Amino acid sequence: MAQPTAAQQQPGTTRTLLKGVDGAGVVRRTVLPGGLRIVTDSLPTVRSAAFGIWVGVGSRDETPVLNGATHYLEHLLFKGTRRRSALDISSALDAVGGEMNAFTAKEYTCYYARVLDDDLPLAIDVVSDMLTGSLIRPEDVDTERDVVLEEIAMTEDDPGDVVHDLFAQVMYGDSPLGRPVLGTVDTINALTRDQVAGFYKRRYRPEHLVVAAAGNVDHAKVVRMVEKAFAGSLTRTDAVPAEPRGGSRALRTAGQVQILDRPTEQAHLVLGLPGLARRDERRWALGVLNSALGGGMSSRLFQEVREKRGLAYSVYSYSSAFADSGLFGIYAGCQPKRVEEVLKICREELQRVADEGITEEELKRAVGQISGSTVLGMEDTGSLMSRVGKAELCYGTHLSVDELLAKISAVTLDDVREVAATVLGAHRPSLAVIGPVNGKRAARISEAVS
């Protein structure tokens, strides 16, 4: 029987989504009035617990004027509530040896804590208080503005990070997915307290939140604690409907090039194409393809670029999936004089895989690599919490470990060949480069791609 989604589940009810062995790996979901979803993954053999609140809002939900507001807001929720100061928030988890943090992505934001199982009530209370009772005071907005600007400056000092933002801009242009998660110096300086507070009011609504807990947790107790922590916030009548997403599909123009001339020791490049959307069933085959092409030390790119020729220390491929589109890219960092040679090899490997697919040996190795890393990545409660929280928020359904492994193992050579032809063979790749690349070399690089 297929799992019901949260929309198919009656508010106020609890459903068991996955049944583990001897009480381990039991995933349950409760939908509260107002739409707040609570999912837990029980692992009674451990002494820790992870708790997170996933918010269905990211940088792609911002207008150009609000670029960076989601990440800015993430910072501000740590600055104090009606019940706690910023010091109270941080010291509460420090006092029990817990960990607390948050991150902002293109399509979601997550606030989380990891503690001993006995301290789970404290983690739930503190993190929920941050989400529901933030004051967003004008003085905090002004103080944290400088912190965010420092984070932008720190990121700008790392061209290996910036090149990925540049590649997103190349592929998506001036659309929400093409703008940086952190925003820019200009947009952060221009944001006001009312703009950030209004964004908080519109977006942080119960139906856009997923509460996730994993480890030595009891689902019913977690539900009761969350209900108490969210009291008064479950049925908000002052909320403004959120704007729908859309209009950010990858630009399918071939051979786009953006080169940012900087006096760095290395040149950093991303060569890539439009990929697959998050729910595309071909994603399993693309994952295997990615592993074989550039996902490990035995991958084609690592062997050809680093091991055989010594042209780069870091070279890999990756796939990024969003609600309605995706990216597939190859990253390499190399000496500026070697950019053309590295690009030539990467393009040849892309074309070879697009034309021929991968070998049986590569298929087996990639399936094994993904299967092993998938299981090993679920060995701690933080990973389990992230798994169920993201699955609920982004997919609405949950797969067991065995089901995940079966999906990966079911990928065939024909599946990989088909997705390779579709993703890698349909367009000429686009390119983003950061480094001391200008003049004739920049012109040759552009010509090599276009």
mmCIF file of C-alpha atoms in Angstrom, residues 69-344:
data_model
loop_
_atom_site.group_PDB
_atom_site.id
_atom_site.type_symbol
_atom_site.label_atom_id
_atom_site.label_comp_id
_atom_site.label_asym_id
_atom_site.label_seq_id
_atom_site.Cartn_x
_atom_site.Cartn_y
_atom_site.Cartn_z
ATOM 1 C CA ALA A 69 16.759 37.890 3.216
ATOM 2 C CA THR A 70 16.285 34.176 3.946
ATOM 3 C CA HIS A 71 19.875 33.744 5.115
ATOM 4 C CA TYR A 72 19.783 37.083 6.958
ATOM 5 C CA LEU A 73 16.657 35.891 8.779
ATOM 6 C CA GLU A 74 18.398 32.626 9.707
ATOM 7 C CA HIS A 75 21.001 34.695 11.564
ATOM 8 C CA LEU A 76 18.412 36.882 13.260
ATOM 9 C CA LEU A 77 16.445 34.012 14.772
ATOM 10 C CA PHE A 78 19.461 33.318 17.003
ATOM 11 C CA LYS A 79 19.421 36.893 18.354
ATOM 12 C CA GLY A 80 16.653 36.541 20.915
ATOM 13 C CA THR A 81 12.999 35.815 21.611
ATOM 14 C CA ARG A 82 10.415 37.009 24.102
ATOM 15 C CA ARG A 83 11.712 34.361 26.519
ATOM 16 C CA ARG A 84 15.438 34.181 25.762
ATOM 17 C CA SER A 85 18.331 36.466 24.919
ATOM 18 C CA ALA A 86 20.931 35.477 22.327
ATOM 19 C CA LEU A 87 23.196 34.351 25.171
ATOM 20 C CA ASP A 88 20.385 32.301 26.708
ATOM 21 C CA ILE A 89 19.850 30.498 23.393
ATOM 22 C CA SER A 90 23.493 29.560 22.905
ATOM 23 C CA SER A 91 24.272 28.780 26.554
ATOM 24 C CA ALA A 92 21.246 26.475 26.970
ATOM 25 C CA LEU A 93 22.655 23.904 24.533
ATOM 26 C CA ASP A 94 26.294 24.509 25.499
ATOM 27 C CA ALA A 95 25.461 23.691 29.119
ATOM 28 C CA VAL A 96 24.444 20.140 28.186
ATOM 29 C CA GLY A 97 27.166 19.532 25.594
ATOM 30 C CA GLY A 98 24.742 19.860 22.711
ATOM 31 C CA GLU A 99 25.272 21.194 19.215
ATOM 32 C CA MET A 100 23.030 23.752 17.528
ATOM 33 C CA ASN A 101 23.241 25.406 14.134
ATOM 34 C CA ALA A 102 21.304 26.285 10.981
ATOM 35 C CA PHE A 103 21.788 26.545 7.235
ATOM 36 C CA THR A 104 20.036 28.167 4.292
ATOM 37 C CA ALA A 105 19.797 26.607 0.839
ATOM 38 C CA LYS A 106 18.115 27.551 -2.425
ATOM 39 C CA GLU A 107 14.771 25.940 -1.516
ATOM 40 C CA TYR A 108 14.748 25.377 2.248
ATOM 41 C CA THR A 109 16.188 26.434 5.595
ATOM 42 C CA CYS A 110 16.949 24.168 8.551
ATOM 43 C CA TYR A 111 17.471 24.875 12.260
ATOM 44 C CA TYR A 112 18.742 21.910 14.243
ATOM 45 C CA ALA A 113 20.244 20.624 17.482
ATOM 46 C CA ARG A 114 21.845 17.361 18.578
ATOM 47 C CA VAL A 115 21.814 16.399 22.247
ATOM 48 C CA LEU A 116 21.752 13.501 24.682
ATOM 49 C CA ASP A 117 18.362 11.820 24.606
ATOM 50 C CA ASP A 118 17.557 13.107 28.118
ATOM 51 C CA ASP A 119 18.034 16.673 26.870
ATOM 52 C CA LEU A 120 15.690 16.408 23.891
ATOM 53 C CA PRO A 121 12.938 18.431 25.672
ATOM 54 C CA LEU A 122 15.397 21.315 26.046
ATOM 55 C CA ALA A 123 16.400 21.155 22.369
ATOM 56 C CA ILE A 124 12.760 21.141 21.265
ATOM 57 C CA ASP A 125 11.920 24.085 23.500
ATOM 58 C CA VAL A 126 14.883 26.232 22.462
ATOM 59 C CA VAL A 127 14.740 25.628 18.700
ATOM 60 C CA SER A 128 10.937 25.964 18.597
ATOM 61 C CA ASP A 129 11.121 29.181 20.625
ATOM 62 C CA MET A 130 13.540 30.607 18.061
ATOM 63 C CA LEU A 131 11.175 29.757 15.207
ATOM 64 C CA THR A 132 8.000 31.053 16.832
ATOM 65 C CA GLY A 133 9.087 33.859 19.165
ATOM 66 C CA SER A 134 11.850 35.767 17.403
ATOM 67 C CA LEU A 135 11.755 39.500 18.099
ATOM 68 C CA ILE A 136 13.789 40.666 15.068
ATOM 69 C CA ARG A 137 14.648 43.880 16.855
ATOM 70 C CA PRO A 138 15.960 46.813 14.793
ATOM 71 C CA GLU A 139 19.218 46.904 16.767
ATOM 72 C CA ASP A 140 19.792 43.202 16.095
ATOM 73 C CA VAL A 141 19.132 43.704 12.386
ATOM 74 C CA ASP A 142 21.781 46.437 12.297
ATOM 75 C CA THR A 143 24.350 44.436 14.288
ATOM 76 C CA GLU A 144 23.861 41.226 12.327
ATOM 77 C CA ARG A 145 24.102 43.096 9.037
ATOM 78 C CA ASP A 146 27.840 43.455 9.618
ATOM 79 C CA VAL A 147 28.127 39.734 10.434
ATOM 80 C CA VAL A 148 26.392 38.763 7.191
ATOM 81 C CA LEU A 149 28.595 41.145 5.226
ATOM 82 C CA GLU A 150 31.652 39.513 6.822
ATOM 83 C CA GLU A 151 30.324 36.105 5.756
ATOM 84 C CA ILE A 152 29.926 37.376 2.199
ATOM 85 C CA ALA A 153 33.496 38.717 2.304
ATOM 86 C CA MET A 154 34.773 35.381 3.643
ATOM 87 C CA THR A 155 33.028 33.527 0.835
ATOM 88 C CA GLU A 156 34.389 35.957 -1.754
ATOM 89 C CA ASP A 157 37.885 35.102 -0.520
ATOM 90 C CA ASP A 158 37.290 31.461 -1.481
ATOM 91 C CA PRO A 159 37.090 31.270 -5.288
ATOM 92 C CA GLY A 160 36.392 27.534 -5.043
ATOM 93 C CA ASP A 161 33.016 28.487 -3.526
ATOM 94 C CA VAL A 162 32.322 31.575 -5.596
ATOM 95 C CA VAL A 163 32.736 29.725 -8.892
ATOM 96 C CA HIS A 164 29.636 27.654 -8.106
ATOM 97 C CA ASP A 165 27.601 30.831 -7.587
ATOM 98 C CA LEU A 166 29.004 32.138 -10.853
ATOM 99 C CA PHE A 167 28.002 28.938 -12.642
ATOM 100 C CA ALA A 168 24.454 29.195 -11.242
ATOM 101 C CA GLN A 169 24.325 32.721 -12.604
ATOM 102 C CA VAL A 170 25.539 31.501 -16.006
ATOM 103 C CA MET A 171 22.820 28.837 -16.122
ATOM 104 C CA TYR A 172 19.883 30.641 -14.518
ATOM 105 C CA GLY A 173 20.671 34.272 -15.230
ATOM 106 C CA ASP A 174 18.939 36.947 -13.167
ATOM 107 C CA SER A 175 16.327 34.581 -11.760
ATOM 108 C CA PRO A 176 15.913 33.394 -8.149
ATOM 109 C CA LEU A 177 18.014 30.259 -8.658
ATOM 110 C CA GLY A 178 20.729 32.304 -10.318
ATOM 111 C CA ARG A 179 21.252 34.633 -7.353
ATOM 112 C CA PRO A 180 23.554 33.852 -4.419
ATOM 113 C CA VAL A 181 22.028 32.453 -1.223
ATOM 114 C CA LEU A 182 23.913 35.017 0.864
ATOM 115 C CA GLY A 183 22.754 37.949 -1.222
ATOM 116 C CA THR A 184 25.131 40.718 -2.247
ATOM 117 C CA VAL A 185 26.718 43.597 -0.380
ATOM 118 C CA ASP A 186 24.231 45.979 -2.000
ATOM 119 C CA THR A 187 21.095 43.939 -1.230
ATOM 120 C CA ILE A 188 22.137 43.238 2.382
ATOM 121 C CA ASN A 189 22.933 46.902 3.000
ATOM 122 C CA ALA A 190 19.556 47.886 1.582
ATOM 123 C CA LEU A 191 17.418 45.410 3.572
ATOM 124 C CA THR A 192 15.339 46.953 6.346
ATOM 125 C CA ARG A 193 13.954 45.489 9.534
ATOM 126 C CA ASP A 194 10.395 45.690 8.176
ATOM 127 C CA GLN A 195 11.350 43.812 5.006
ATOM 128 C CA VAL A 196 12.997 40.960 6.906
ATOM 129 C CA ALA A 197 10.204 40.803 9.505
ATOM 130 C CA GLY A 198 7.596 40.787 6.739
ATOM 131 C CA PHE A 199 9.387 37.928 5.005
ATOM 132 C CA TYR A 200 9.377 36.034 8.316
ATOM 133 C CA LYS A 201 5.662 36.633 8.776
ATOM 134 C CA ARG A 202 4.744 35.520 5.260
ATOM 135 C CA ARG A 203 6.929 32.443 5.028
ATOM 136 C CA TYR A 204 7.313 30.894 8.485
ATOM 137 C CA ARG A 205 3.836 29.411 8.606
ATOM 138 C CA PRO A 206 2.891 26.023 10.118
ATOM 139 C CA GLU A 207 1.991 24.454 6.771
ATOM 140 C CA HIS A 208 5.489 25.278 5.476
ATOM 141 C CA LEU A 209 7.284 23.677 8.433
ATOM 142 C CA VAL A 210 8.441 20.124 9.054
ATOM 143 C CA VAL A 211 9.594 19.151 12.535
ATOM 144 C CA ALA A 212 11.949 16.171 12.463
ATOM 145 C CA ALA A 213 13.496 14.139 15.287
ATOM 146 C CA ALA A 214 15.670 11.034 15.206
ATOM 147 C CA GLY A 215 17.487 8.825 17.650
ATOM 148 C CA ASN A 216 16.267 7.556 21.008
ATOM 149 C CA VAL A 217 12.941 9.362 20.696
ATOM 150 C CA ASP A 218 9.328 8.533 21.452
ATOM 151 C CA HIS A 219 7.012 9.878 18.775
ATOM 152 C CA ALA A 220 4.058 10.605 21.045
ATOM 153 C CA LYS A 221 6.254 12.491 23.520
ATOM 154 C CA VAL A 222 7.866 14.516 20.721
ATOM 155 C CA VAL A 223 4.403 15.464 19.436
ATOM 156 C CA ARG A 224 3.286 16.623 22.878
ATOM 157 C CA MET A 225 6.433 18.697 23.386
ATOM 158 C CA VAL A 226 6.148 20.290 19.941
ATOM 159 C CA GLU A 227 2.463 21.095 20.511
ATOM 160 C CA LYS A 228 3.398 22.836 23.753
ATOM 161 C CA ALA A 229 6.329 24.681 22.196
ATOM 162 C CA PHE A 230 4.218 25.847 19.234
ATOM 163 C CA ALA A 231 1.165 26.766 21.326
ATOM 164 C CA GLY A 232 -0.458 29.842 19.799
ATOM 165 C CA SER A 233 1.456 29.491 16.535
ATOM 166 C CA LEU A 234 -0.289 26.497 14.981
ATOM 167 C CA THR A 235 -3.291 28.372 13.592
ATOM 168 C CA ARG A 236 -2.167 31.845 12.662
ATOM 169 C CA THR A 237 -4.858 34.127 11.312
ATOM 170 C CA ASP A 238 -2.484 36.981 10.440
ATOM 171 C CA ALA A 239 -0.388 35.042 7.938
ATOM 172 C CA VAL A 240 -0.152 36.199 4.353
ATOM 173 C CA PRO A 241 -0.329 33.485 1.642
ATOM 174 C CA ALA A 242 3.077 32.653 0.196
ATOM 175 C CA GLU A 243 3.835 33.386 -3.425
ATOM 176 C CA PRO A 244 4.078 30.271 -5.634
ATOM 177 C CA ARG A 245 7.422 29.106 -6.954
ATOM 178 C CA GLY A 246 8.202 28.841 -10.619
ATOM 179 C CA GLY A 247 9.793 30.481 -13.600
ATOM 180 C CA SER A 248 13.363 29.473 -12.728
ATOM 181 C CA ARG A 249 14.039 26.643 -15.126
ATOM 182 C CA ALA A 250 17.614 26.308 -16.308
ATOM 183 C CA LEU A 251 18.441 28.376 -19.365
ATOM 184 C CA ARG A 252 18.977 25.845 -22.113
ATOM 185 C CA THR A 253 21.299 27.986 -24.168
ATOM 186 C CA ALA A 254 24.498 26.207 -25.161
ATOM 187 C CA GLY A 255 28.056 27.386 -24.709
ATOM 188 C CA GLN A 256 27.524 30.232 -22.250
ATOM 189 C CA VAL A 257 30.808 31.437 -20.723
ATOM 190 C CA GLN A 258 31.529 33.722 -17.782
ATOM 191 C CA ILE A 259 35.133 34.435 -16.783
ATOM 192 C CA LEU A 260 35.989 36.416 -13.667
ATOM 193 C CA ASP A 261 39.579 37.644 -13.774
ATOM 194 C CA ARG A 262 41.138 37.465 -10.291
ATOM 195 C CA PRO A 263 44.749 37.279 -9.067
ATOM 196 C CA THR A 264 44.440 33.806 -7.519
ATOM 197 C CA GLU A 265 47.054 31.047 -7.438
ATOM 198 C CA GLN A 266 44.700 28.590 -9.113
ATOM 199 C CA ALA A 267 42.029 28.928 -11.744
ATOM 200 C CA HIS A 268 38.710 27.451 -10.619
ATOM 201 C CA LEU A 269 36.242 26.258 -13.227
ATOM 202 C CA VAL A 270 32.832 24.646 -13.456
ATOM 203 C CA LEU A 271 31.779 23.109 -16.746
ATOM 204 C CA GLY A 272 28.174 21.974 -16.836
ATOM 205 C CA LEU A 273 24.727 21.560 -18.315
ATOM 206 C CA PRO A 274 21.070 21.507 -17.294
ATOM 207 C CA GLY A 275 20.339 18.477 -15.107
ATOM 208 C CA LEU A 276 17.211 16.813 -13.726
ATOM 209 C CA ALA A 277 14.515 18.019 -11.350
ATOM 210 C CA ARG A 278 14.340 16.546 -7.877
ATOM 211 C CA ARG A 279 11.452 14.129 -8.491
ATOM 212 C CA ASP A 280 12.614 12.900 -11.904
ATOM 213 C CA GLU A 281 12.781 9.095 -11.709
ATOM 214 C CA ARG A 282 15.910 9.168 -13.836
ATOM 215 C CA ARG A 283 17.755 10.694 -10.873
ATOM 216 C CA TRP A 284 18.885 7.249 -9.736
ATOM 217 C CA ALA A 285 20.604 6.601 -13.068
ATOM 218 C CA LEU A 286 22.081 10.106 -13.027
ATOM 219 C CA GLY A 287 23.495 9.419 -9.574
ATOM 220 C CA VAL A 288 25.233 6.306 -10.846
ATOM 221 C CA LEU A 289 26.502 8.213 -13.871
ATOM 222 C CA ASN A 290 27.815 10.988 -11.638
ATOM 223 C CA SER A 291 29.648 8.490 -9.444
ATOM 224 C CA ALA A 292 31.312 6.809 -12.415
ATOM 225 C CA LEU A 293 32.261 10.067 -14.108
ATOM 226 C CA GLY A 294 33.570 12.102 -11.181
ATOM 227 C CA GLY A 295 32.335 10.791 -7.850
ATOM 228 C CA GLY A 296 35.461 9.223 -6.376
ATOM 229 C CA MET A 297 39.139 8.383 -6.722
ATOM 230 C CA SER A 298 38.400 5.617 -9.230
ATOM 231 C CA SER A 299 36.169 7.848 -11.391
ATOM 232 C CA ARG A 300 37.097 8.724 -14.956
ATOM 233 C CA LEU A 301 37.777 12.391 -14.271
ATOM 234 C CA PHE A 302 39.928 11.751 -11.213
ATOM 235 C CA GLN A 303 41.963 9.162 -13.071
ATOM 236 C CA GLU A 304 42.347 11.147 -16.290
ATOM 237 C CA VAL A 305 42.913 14.640 -14.860
ATOM 238 C CA ARG A 306 44.749 13.957 -11.608
ATOM 239 C CA GLU A 307 46.237 10.474 -11.558
ATOM 240 C CA LYS A 308 47.443 10.156 -15.157
ATOM 241 C CA ARG A 309 48.360 13.777 -15.916
ATOM 242 C CA GLY A 310 48.687 15.528 -12.551
ATOM 243 C CA LEU A 311 46.767 18.540 -13.840
ATOM 244 C CA ALA A 312 44.641 19.218 -10.741
ATOM 245 C CA TYR A 313 44.443 18.371 -7.073
ATOM 246 C CA SER A 314 40.649 18.593 -6.896
ATOM 247 C CA VAL A 315 38.375 17.457 -9.711
ATOM 248 C CA TYR A 316 34.878 16.034 -9.404
ATOM 249 C CA SER A 317 31.395 16.015 -10.897
ATOM 250 C CA TYR A 318 28.123 16.736 -9.107
ATOM 251 C CA SER A 319 24.382 16.944 -9.630
ATOM 252 C CA SER A 320 22.144 19.584 -8.042
ATOM 253 C CA ALA A 321 18.387 19.046 -8.160
ATOM 254 C CA PHE A 322 15.636 21.582 -7.492
ATOM 255 C CA ALA A 323 11.856 21.410 -7.599
ATOM 256 C CA ASP A 324 11.566 22.151 -11.309
ATOM 257 C CA SER A 325 15.078 21.905 -12.737
ATOM 258 C CA GLY A 326 18.641 20.867 -12.035
ATOM 259 C CA LEU A 327 22.310 21.257 -12.841
ATOM 260 C CA PHE A 328 25.069 18.812 -13.691
ATOM 261 C CA GLY A 329 28.584 20.146 -13.341
ATOM 262 C CA ILE A 330 32.283 19.329 -13.304
ATOM 263 C CA TYR A 331 34.580 21.283 -10.993
ATOM 264 C CA ALA A 332 38.367 21.506 -11.245
ATOM 265 C CA GLY A 333 41.015 23.705 -9.708
ATOM 266 C CA CYS A 334 44.285 23.969 -11.624
ATOM 267 C CA GLN A 335 47.145 26.256 -12.597
ATOM 268 C CA PRO A 336 45.901 28.991 -14.952
ATOM 269 C CA LYS A 337 48.133 27.793 -17.803
ATOM 270 C CA ARG A 338 46.460 24.368 -17.625
ATOM 271 C CA VAL A 339 42.841 25.473 -17.871
ATOM 272 C CA GLU A 340 42.574 24.762 -21.579
ATOM 273 C CA GLU A 341 44.046 21.273 -21.221
ATOM 274 C CA VAL A 342 41.793 20.420 -18.268
ATOM 275 C CA LEU A 343 38.762 21.697 -20.146
ATOM 276 C CA LYS A 344 39.679 19.633 -23.187
#
